[in-house]
mmCIF file of C-alpha atoms in Angstrom:
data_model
loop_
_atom_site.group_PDB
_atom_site.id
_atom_site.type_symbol
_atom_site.label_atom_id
_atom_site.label_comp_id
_atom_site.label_asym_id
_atom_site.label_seq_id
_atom_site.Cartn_x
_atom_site.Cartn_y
_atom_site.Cartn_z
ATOM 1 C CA UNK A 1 -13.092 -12.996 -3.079
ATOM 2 C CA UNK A 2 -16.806 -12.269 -2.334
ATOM 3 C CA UNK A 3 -18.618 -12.849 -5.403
ATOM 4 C CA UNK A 4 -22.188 -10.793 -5.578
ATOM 5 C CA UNK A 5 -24.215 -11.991 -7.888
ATOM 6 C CA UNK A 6 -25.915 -10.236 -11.169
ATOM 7 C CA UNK A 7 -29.143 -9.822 -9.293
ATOM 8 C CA UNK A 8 -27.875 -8.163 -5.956
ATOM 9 C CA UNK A 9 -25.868 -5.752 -8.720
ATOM 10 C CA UNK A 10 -28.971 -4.735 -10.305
ATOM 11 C CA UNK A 11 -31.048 -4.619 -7.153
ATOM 12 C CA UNK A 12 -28.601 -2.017 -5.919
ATOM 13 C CA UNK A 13 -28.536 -0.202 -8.723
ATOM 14 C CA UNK A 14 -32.338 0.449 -9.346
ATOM 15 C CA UNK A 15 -32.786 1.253 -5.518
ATOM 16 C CA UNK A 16 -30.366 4.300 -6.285
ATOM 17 C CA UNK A 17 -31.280 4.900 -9.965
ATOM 18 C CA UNK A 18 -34.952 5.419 -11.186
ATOM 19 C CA UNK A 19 -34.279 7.447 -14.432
ATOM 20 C CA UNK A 20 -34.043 5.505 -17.377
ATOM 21 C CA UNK A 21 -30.974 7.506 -19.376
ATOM 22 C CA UNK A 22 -28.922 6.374 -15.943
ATOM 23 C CA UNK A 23 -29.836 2.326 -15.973
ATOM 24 C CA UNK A 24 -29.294 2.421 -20.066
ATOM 25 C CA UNK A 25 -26.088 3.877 -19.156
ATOM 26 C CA UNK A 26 -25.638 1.397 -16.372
ATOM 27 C CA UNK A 27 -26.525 -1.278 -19.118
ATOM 28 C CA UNK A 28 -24.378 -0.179 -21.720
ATOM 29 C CA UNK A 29 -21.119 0.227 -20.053
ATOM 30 C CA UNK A 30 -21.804 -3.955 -17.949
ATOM 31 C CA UNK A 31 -21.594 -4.779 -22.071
ATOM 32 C CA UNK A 32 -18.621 -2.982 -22.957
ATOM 33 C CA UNK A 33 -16.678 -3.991 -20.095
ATOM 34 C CA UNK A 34 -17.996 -7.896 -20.685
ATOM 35 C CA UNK A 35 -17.170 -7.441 -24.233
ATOM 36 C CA UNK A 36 -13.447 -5.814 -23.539
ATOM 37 C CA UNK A 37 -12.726 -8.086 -20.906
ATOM 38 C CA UNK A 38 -13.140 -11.081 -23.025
ATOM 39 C CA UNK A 39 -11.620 -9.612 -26.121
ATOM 40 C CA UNK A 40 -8.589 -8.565 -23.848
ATOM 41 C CA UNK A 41 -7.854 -12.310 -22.405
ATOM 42 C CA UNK A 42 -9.590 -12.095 -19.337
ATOM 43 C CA UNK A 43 -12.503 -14.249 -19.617
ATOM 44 C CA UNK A 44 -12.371 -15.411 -16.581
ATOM 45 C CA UNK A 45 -12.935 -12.528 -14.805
ATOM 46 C CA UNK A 46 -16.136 -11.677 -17.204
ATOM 47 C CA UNK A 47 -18.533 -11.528 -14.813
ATOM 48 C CA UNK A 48 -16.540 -8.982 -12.458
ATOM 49 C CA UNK A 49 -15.539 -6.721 -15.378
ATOM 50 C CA UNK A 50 -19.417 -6.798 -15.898
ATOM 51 C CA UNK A 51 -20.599 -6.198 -12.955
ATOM 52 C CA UNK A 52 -18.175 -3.445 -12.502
ATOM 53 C CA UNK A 53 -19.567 -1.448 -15.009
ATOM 54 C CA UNK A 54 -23.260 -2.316 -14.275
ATOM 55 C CA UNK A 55 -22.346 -0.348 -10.736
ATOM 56 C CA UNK A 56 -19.804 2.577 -11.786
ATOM 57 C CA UNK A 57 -22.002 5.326 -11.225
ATOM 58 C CA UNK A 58 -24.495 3.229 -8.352
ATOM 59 C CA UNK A 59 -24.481 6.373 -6.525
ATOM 60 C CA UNK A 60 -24.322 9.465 -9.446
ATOM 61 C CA UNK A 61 -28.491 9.909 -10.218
ATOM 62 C CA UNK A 62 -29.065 10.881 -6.479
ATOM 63 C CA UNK A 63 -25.435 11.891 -4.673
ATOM 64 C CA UNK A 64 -23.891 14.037 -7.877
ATOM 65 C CA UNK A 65 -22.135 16.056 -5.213
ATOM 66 C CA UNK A 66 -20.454 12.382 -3.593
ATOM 67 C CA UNK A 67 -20.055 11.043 -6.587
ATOM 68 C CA UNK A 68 -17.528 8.269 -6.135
ATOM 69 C CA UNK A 69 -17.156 8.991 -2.456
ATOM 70 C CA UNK A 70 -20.714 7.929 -1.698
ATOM 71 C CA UNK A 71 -20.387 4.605 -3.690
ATOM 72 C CA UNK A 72 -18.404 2.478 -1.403
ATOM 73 C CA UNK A 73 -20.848 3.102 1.566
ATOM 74 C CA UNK A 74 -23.678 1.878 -1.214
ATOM 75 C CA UNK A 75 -21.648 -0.755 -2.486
ATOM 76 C CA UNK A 76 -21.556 -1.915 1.149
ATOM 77 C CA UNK A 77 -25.049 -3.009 1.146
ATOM 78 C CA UNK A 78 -24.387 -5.925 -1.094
ATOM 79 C CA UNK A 79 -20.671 -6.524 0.428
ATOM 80 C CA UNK A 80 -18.852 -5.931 -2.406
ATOM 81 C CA UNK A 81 -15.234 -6.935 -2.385
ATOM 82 C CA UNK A 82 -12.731 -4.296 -2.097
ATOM 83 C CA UNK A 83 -11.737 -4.654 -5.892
ATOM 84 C CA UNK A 84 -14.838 -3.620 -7.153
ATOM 85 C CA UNK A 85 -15.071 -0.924 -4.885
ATOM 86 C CA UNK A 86 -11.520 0.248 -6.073
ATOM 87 C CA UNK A 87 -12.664 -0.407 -9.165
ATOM 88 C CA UNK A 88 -16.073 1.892 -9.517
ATOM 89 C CA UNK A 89 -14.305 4.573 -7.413
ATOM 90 C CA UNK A 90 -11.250 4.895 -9.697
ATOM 91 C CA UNK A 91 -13.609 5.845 -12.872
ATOM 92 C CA UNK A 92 -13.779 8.753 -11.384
ATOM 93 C CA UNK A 93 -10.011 9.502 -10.583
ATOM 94 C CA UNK A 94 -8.774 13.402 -11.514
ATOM 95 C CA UNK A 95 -12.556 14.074 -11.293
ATOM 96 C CA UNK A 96 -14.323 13.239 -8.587
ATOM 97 C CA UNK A 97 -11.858 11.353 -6.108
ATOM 98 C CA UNK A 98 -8.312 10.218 -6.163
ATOM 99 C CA UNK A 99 -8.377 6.848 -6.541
ATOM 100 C CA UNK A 100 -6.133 5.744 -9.259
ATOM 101 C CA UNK A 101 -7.123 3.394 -12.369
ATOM 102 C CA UNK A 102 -4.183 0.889 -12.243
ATOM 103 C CA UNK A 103 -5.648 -2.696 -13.297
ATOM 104 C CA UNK A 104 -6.548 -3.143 -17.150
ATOM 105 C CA UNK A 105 -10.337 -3.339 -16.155
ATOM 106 C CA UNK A 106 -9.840 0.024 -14.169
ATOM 107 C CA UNK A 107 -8.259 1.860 -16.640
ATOM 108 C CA UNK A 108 -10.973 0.294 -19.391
ATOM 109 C CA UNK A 109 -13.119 1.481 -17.139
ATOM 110 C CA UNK A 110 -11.866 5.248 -17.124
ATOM 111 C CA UNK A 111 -11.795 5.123 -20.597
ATOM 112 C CA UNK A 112 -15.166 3.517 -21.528
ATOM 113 C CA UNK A 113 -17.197 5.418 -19.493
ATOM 114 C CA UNK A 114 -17.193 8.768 -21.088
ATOM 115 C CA UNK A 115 -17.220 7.496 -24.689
ATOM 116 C CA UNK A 116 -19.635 5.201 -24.372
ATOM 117 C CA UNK A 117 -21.869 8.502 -23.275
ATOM 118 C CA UNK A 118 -20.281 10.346 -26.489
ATOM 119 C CA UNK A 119 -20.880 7.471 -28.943
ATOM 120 C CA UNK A 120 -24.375 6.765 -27.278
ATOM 121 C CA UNK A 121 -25.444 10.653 -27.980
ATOM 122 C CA UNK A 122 -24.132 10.339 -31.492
ATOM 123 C CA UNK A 123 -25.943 6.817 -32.432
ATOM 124 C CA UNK A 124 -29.141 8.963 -31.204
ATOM 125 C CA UNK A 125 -28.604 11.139 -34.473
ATOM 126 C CA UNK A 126 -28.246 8.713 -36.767
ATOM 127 C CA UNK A 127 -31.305 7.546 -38.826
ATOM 128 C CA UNK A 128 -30.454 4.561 -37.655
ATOM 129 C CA UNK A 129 -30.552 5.452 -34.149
ATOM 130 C CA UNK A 130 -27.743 2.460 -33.598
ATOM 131 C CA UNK A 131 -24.137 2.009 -33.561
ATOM 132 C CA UNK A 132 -24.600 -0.732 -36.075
ATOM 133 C CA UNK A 133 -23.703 1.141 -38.401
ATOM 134 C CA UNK A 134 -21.582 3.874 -37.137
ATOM 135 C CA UNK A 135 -18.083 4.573 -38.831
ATOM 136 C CA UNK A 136 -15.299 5.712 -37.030
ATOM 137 C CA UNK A 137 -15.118 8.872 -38.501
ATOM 138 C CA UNK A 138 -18.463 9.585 -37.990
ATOM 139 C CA UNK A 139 -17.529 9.325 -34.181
ATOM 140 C CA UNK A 140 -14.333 11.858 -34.458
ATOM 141 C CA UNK A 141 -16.445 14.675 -36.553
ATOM 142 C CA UNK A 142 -18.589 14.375 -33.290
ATOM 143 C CA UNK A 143 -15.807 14.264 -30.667
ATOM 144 C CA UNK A 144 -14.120 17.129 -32.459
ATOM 145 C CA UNK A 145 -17.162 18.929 -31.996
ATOM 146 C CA UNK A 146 -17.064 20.739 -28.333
ATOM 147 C CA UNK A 147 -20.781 21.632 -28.211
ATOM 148 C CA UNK A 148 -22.083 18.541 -29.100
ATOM 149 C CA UNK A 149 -22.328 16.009 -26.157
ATOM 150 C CA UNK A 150 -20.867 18.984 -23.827
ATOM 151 C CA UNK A 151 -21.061 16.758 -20.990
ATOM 152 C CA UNK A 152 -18.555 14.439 -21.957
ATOM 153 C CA UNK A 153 -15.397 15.399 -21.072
ATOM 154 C CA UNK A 154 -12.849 14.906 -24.244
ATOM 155 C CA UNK A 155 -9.920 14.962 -21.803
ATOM 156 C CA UNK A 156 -11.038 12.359 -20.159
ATOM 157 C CA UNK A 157 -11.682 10.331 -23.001
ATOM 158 C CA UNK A 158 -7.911 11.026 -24.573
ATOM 159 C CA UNK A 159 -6.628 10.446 -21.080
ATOM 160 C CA UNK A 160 -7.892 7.128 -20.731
ATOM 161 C CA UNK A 161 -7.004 5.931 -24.209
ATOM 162 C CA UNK A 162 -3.055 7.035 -22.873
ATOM 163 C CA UNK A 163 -3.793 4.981 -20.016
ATOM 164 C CA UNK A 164 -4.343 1.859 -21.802
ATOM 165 C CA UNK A 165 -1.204 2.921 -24.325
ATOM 166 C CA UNK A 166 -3.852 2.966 -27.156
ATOM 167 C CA UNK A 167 -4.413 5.653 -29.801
ATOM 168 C CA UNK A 168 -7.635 7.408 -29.343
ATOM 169 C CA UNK A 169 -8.705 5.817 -33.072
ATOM 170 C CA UNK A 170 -7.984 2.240 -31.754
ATOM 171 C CA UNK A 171 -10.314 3.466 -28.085
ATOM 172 C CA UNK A 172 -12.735 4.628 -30.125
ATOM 173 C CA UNK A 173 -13.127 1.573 -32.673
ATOM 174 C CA UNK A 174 -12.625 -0.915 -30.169
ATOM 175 C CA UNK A 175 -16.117 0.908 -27.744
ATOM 176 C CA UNK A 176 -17.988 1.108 -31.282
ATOM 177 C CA UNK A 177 -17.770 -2.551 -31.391
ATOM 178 C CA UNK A 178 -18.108 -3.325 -27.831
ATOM 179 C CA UNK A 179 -21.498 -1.307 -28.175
ATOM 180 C CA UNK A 180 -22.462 -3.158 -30.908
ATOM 181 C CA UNK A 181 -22.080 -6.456 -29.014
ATOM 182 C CA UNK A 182 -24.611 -5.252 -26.453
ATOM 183 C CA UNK A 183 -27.024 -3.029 -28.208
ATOM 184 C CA UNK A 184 -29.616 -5.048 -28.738
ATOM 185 C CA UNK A 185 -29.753 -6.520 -25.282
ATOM 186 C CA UNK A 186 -29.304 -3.181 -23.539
ATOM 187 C CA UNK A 187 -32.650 -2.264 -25.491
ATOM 188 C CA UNK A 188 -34.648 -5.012 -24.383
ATOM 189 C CA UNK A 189 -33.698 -5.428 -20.881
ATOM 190 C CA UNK A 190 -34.244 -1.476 -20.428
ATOM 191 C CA UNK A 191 -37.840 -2.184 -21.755
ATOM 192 C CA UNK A 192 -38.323 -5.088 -18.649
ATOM 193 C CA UNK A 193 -36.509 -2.538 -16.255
ATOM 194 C CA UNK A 194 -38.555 0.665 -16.677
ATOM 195 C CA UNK A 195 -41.445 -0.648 -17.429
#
């Protein structure tokens, strides 16, 4: 398999992503997918889960429209391997395109991606302005609430936690914690990023 490296990843994403709320995003989901894939058994494939999420939405901040459908001609730039390309196109499956989540990391993927957006808006109220300290039900009083967060789709969120055969608690908890692993270094490599 054609491994890119960290540094093509990120090159590719910040030729198609100037806003800052996208790369955080970017960011933040590369940690939660490192984080899952290693406390899921697959620490081998780390780096790929990683780099998977650091690219899911490589083409979202300036082909909305294409989303997903533009990504694999993007991706191309940096020959990807056809797994990752499944992989970031299948995030967006029921959505945006119909390409299925069927690996683990895919349907992590499908699942992460919109909570990590929901959890991310909520830490932002806190005093704290962290996860670190974010309770679960904390999170649901949020998710139960339609208007706040709008953007994230709920259904999305409870479909991926079916996908992975995991109660939407146990989704929820787990992404809490696999924020928490990368908070701090989401923070300060935004910082060198945008500066």
């Amino acid at each position: 398999m054609n491994q890119i490296s960290r540094q093509q990843a990120l090159y590719l994403l910040q030729k198609y992503n100037k806003e800052p709320f996208h790369i955080q995003h970017a960011l933040t989901v590369e940690g939660v997918m490192r984080y899952y894939a290693t406390a899921l058994g697959y620490e081998a494939d780390v780096d790929f889960w990683g780099l998977c999420g650091l690219l899911h939405d490589v083409d979202f901040e300036q082909y909305p429209a294409e989303h997903c459908r533009k990504a694999p001609e993007l991706l191309a730039e940096i020959q990807a391997p056809d797994e990752m390309v499944h992989a970031i196109c299948s995030h967006g499956y029921g959505l945006c395109c119909d390409v299925e989540p069927v690996h683990p990391m895919e349907k992590v993927l499908f699942a992460a991606d919109e909570l990590t957006g929901l959890i991310g808006a909520a830490a932002k109220m806190r005093p704290s302005k962290s996860v670190m300290d974010m309770e679960l039900s904390s999170l649901k009083k949020k998710f139960k609430d339609k208007k706040f967060a709008a953007g994230c789709s709920r259904d999305v969120i409870r479909q991926g936690a079916e996908r992975l055969g995991w109660s939407l608690d146990e989704l929820m908890e787990k992404t809490i914690l696999a924020m928490r692993s990368c908070e701090a270094s989401v923070a300060e490599e935004l910082e060198l990023l945008c500066k």
